[in-house]
mmCIF file of C-alpha atoms in Angstrom:
data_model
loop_
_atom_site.group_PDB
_atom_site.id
_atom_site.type_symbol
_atom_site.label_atom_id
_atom_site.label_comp_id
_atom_site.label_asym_id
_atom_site.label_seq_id
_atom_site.Cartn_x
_atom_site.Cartn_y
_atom_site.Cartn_z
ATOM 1 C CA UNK A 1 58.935 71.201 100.968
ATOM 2 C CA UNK A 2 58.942 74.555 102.299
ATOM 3 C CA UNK A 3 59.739 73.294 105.933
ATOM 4 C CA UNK A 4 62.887 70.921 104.619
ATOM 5 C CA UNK A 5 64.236 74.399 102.821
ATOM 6 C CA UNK A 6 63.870 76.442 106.286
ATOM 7 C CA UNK A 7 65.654 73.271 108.121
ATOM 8 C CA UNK A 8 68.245 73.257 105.462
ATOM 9 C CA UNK A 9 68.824 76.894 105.502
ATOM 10 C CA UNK A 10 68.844 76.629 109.586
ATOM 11 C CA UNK A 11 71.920 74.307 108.925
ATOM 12 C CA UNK A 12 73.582 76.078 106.712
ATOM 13 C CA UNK A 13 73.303 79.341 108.919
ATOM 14 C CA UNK A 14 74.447 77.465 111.917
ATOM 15 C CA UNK A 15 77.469 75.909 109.756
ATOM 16 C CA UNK A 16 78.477 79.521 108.557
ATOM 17 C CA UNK A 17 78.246 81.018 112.825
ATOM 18 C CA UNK A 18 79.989 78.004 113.509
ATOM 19 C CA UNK A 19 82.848 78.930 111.002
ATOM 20 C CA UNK A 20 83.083 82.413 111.920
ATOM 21 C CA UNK A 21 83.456 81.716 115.522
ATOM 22 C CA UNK A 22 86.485 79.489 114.669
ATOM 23 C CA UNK A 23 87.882 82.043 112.822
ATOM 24 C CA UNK A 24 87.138 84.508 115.582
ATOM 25 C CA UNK A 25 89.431 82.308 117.496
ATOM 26 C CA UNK A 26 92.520 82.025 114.800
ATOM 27 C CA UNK A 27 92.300 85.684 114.862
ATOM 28 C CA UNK A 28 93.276 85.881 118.476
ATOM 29 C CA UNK A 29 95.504 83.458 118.566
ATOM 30 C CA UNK A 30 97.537 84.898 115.561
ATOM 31 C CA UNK A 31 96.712 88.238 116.717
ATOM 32 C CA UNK A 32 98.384 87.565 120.385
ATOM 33 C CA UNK A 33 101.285 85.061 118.869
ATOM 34 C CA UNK A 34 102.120 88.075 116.132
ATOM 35 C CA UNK A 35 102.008 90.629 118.885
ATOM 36 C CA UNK A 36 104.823 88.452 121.146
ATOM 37 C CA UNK A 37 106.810 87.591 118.220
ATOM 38 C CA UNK A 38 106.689 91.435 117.448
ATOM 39 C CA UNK A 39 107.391 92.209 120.645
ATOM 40 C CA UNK A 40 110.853 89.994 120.747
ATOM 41 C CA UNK A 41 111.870 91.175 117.251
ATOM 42 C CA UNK A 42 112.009 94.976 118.225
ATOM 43 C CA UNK A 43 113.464 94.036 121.626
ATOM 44 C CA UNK A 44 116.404 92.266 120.081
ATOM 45 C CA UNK A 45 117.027 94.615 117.035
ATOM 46 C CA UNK A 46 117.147 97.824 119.780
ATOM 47 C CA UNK A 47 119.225 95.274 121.822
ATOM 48 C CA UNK A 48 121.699 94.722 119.392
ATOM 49 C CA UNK A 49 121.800 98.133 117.943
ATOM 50 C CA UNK A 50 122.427 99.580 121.497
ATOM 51 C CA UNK A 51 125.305 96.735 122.689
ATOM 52 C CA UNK A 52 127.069 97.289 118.728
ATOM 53 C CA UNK A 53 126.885 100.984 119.751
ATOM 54 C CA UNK A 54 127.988 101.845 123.027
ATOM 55 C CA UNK A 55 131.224 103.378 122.465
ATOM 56 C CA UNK A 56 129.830 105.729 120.447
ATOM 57 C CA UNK A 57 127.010 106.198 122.654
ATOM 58 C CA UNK A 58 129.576 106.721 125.460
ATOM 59 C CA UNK A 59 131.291 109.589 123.340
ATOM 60 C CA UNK A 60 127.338 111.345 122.618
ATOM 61 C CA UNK A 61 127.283 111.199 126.347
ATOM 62 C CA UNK A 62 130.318 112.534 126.947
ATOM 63 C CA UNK A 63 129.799 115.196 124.481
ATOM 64 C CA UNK A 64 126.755 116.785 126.330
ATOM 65 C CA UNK A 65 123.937 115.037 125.236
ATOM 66 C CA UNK A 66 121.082 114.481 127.275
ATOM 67 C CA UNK A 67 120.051 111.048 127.844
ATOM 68 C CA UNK A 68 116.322 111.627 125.993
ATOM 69 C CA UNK A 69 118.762 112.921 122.688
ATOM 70 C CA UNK A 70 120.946 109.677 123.009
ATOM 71 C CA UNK A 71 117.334 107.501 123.074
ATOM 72 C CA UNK A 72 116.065 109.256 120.134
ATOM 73 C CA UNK A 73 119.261 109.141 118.424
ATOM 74 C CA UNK A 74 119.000 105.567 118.748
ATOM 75 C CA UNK A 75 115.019 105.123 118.454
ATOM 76 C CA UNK A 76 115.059 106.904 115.388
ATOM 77 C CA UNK A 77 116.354 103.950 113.841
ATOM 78 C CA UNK A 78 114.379 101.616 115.084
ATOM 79 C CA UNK A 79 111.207 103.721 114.610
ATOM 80 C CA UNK A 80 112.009 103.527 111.202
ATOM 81 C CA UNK A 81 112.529 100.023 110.620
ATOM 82 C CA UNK A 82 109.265 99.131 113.285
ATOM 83 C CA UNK A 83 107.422 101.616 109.962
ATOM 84 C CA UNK A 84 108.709 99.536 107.201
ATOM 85 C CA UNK A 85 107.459 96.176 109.257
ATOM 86 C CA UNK A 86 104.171 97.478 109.684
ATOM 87 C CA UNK A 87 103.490 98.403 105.720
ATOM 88 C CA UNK A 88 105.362 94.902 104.685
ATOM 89 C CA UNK A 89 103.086 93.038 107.326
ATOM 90 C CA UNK A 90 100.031 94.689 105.636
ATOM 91 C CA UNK A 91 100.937 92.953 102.624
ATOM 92 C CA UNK A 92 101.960 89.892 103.858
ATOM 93 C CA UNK A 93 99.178 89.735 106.348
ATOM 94 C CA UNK A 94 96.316 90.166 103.255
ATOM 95 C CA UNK A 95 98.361 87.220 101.883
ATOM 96 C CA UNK A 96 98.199 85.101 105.265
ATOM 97 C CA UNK A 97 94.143 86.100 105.392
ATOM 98 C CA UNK A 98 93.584 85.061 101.778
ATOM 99 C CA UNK A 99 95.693 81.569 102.576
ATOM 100 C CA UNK A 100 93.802 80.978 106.107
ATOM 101 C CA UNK A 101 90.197 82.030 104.588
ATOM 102 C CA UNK A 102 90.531 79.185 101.649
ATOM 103 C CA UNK A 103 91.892 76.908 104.202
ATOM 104 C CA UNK A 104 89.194 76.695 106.153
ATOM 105 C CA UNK A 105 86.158 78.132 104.551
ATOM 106 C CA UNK A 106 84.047 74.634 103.195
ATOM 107 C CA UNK A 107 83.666 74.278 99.526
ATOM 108 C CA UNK A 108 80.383 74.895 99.830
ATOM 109 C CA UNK A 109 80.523 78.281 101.125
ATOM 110 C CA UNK A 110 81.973 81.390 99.983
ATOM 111 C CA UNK A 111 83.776 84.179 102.092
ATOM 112 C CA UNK A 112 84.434 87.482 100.804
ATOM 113 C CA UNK A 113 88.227 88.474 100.754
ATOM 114 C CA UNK A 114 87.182 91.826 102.555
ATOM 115 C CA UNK A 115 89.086 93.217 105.246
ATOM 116 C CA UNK A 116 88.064 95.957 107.545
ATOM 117 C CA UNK A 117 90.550 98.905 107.478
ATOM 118 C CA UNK A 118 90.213 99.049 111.256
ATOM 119 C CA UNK A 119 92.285 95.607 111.289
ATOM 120 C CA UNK A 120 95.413 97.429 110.096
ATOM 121 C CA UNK A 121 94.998 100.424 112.196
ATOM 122 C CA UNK A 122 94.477 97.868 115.018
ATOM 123 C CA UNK A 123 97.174 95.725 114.025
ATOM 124 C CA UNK A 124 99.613 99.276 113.579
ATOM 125 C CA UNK A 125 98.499 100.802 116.874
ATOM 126 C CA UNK A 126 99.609 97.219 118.678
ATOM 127 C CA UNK A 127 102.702 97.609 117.093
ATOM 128 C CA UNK A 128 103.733 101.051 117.482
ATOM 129 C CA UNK A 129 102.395 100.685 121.387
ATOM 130 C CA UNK A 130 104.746 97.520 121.678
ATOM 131 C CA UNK A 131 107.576 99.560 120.329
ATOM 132 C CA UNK A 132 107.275 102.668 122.475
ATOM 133 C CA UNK A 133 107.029 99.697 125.543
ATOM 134 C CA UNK A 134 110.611 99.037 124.219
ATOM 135 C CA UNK A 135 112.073 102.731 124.052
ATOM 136 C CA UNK A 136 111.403 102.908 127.398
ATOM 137 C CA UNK A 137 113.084 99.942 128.731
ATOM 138 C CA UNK A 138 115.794 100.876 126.280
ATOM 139 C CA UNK A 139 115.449 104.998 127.704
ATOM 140 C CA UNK A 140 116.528 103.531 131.203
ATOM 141 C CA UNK A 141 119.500 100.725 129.879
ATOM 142 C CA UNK A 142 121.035 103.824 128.003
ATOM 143 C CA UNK A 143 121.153 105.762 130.996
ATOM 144 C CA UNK A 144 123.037 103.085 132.937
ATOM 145 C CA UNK A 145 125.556 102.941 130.335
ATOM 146 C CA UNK A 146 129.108 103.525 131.971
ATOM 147 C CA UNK A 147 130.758 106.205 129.733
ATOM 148 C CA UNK A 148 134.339 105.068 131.087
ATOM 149 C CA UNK A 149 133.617 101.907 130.915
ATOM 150 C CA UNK A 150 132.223 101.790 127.427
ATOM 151 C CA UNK A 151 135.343 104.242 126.270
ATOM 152 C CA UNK A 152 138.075 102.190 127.576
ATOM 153 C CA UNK A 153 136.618 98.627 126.201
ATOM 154 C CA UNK A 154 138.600 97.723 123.402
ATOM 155 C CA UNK A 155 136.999 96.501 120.324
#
């Protein structure tokens, strides 16, 4: 009796690695799918803030500003909005964990809903990194922006 409990228990240990290496995996995958999809989203909001913008980004140009002023006049936005979508994808990511863990966890097993605080920090640094990729690509397309150009495009 005592050897058909170890053999059990063997199983059910084996079951439980087996589990958490699959879930290892969904983390990636999510992890590196969220991380493009993040990517894109910042790209095209900074995009279409700069291309709705660049008459008056002409005239802050033409005023004397200096072309690290006209980014951060522009990233400040966009820094602020990248903030909000990291504390609303906290929540909605504990939501997405909760929904994935009773997906897949068996009946038979229980998972605590415990998440590491390094996940968010991880998940925030990706982010902000990601978005500070963008302000520079953004830094040099502002400072190809033709002032006269720009200024004499009618709207």
């Amino acid at each position: 009796l005592v050897g058909s409990e170890m053999c059990i228990r063997d199983r059910a240990y084996a079951s439980m690695d087996a589990l958490l290496a699959n879930l290892n995996l969904v983390i990636i995958v999510i992890t590196l799918i969220s991380s493009v999809l993040a990517s894109v989203v910042l790209y095209n909001i900074t995009d279409i803030n700069v291309s709705e913008r660049k008459r008056e980004l002409a005239t802050i140009k033409v005023l004397g500003f200096y072309p690290k002023e006209v980014t951060s006049y522009i990233y400040r936005e966009i820094f602020i909005l990248t903030i909000l979508g990291i504390i609303f994808g906290f929540g909605l990511g504990y939501l997405m964990f909760r929904y994935i863990i009773d997906l897949v966890a068996p009946r038979n097993i229980m998972l605590a809903y415990k998440l590491h605080p390094m996940s968010f920090v991880v998940s925030a640094t990706i982010t902000l990194i990601l978005s500070i990729i963008i302000l520079v690509y953004v830094h040099k397309k502002l400072k190809k922006i033709d002032m006269a150009e720009a200024m004499s495009s009618g709207e």
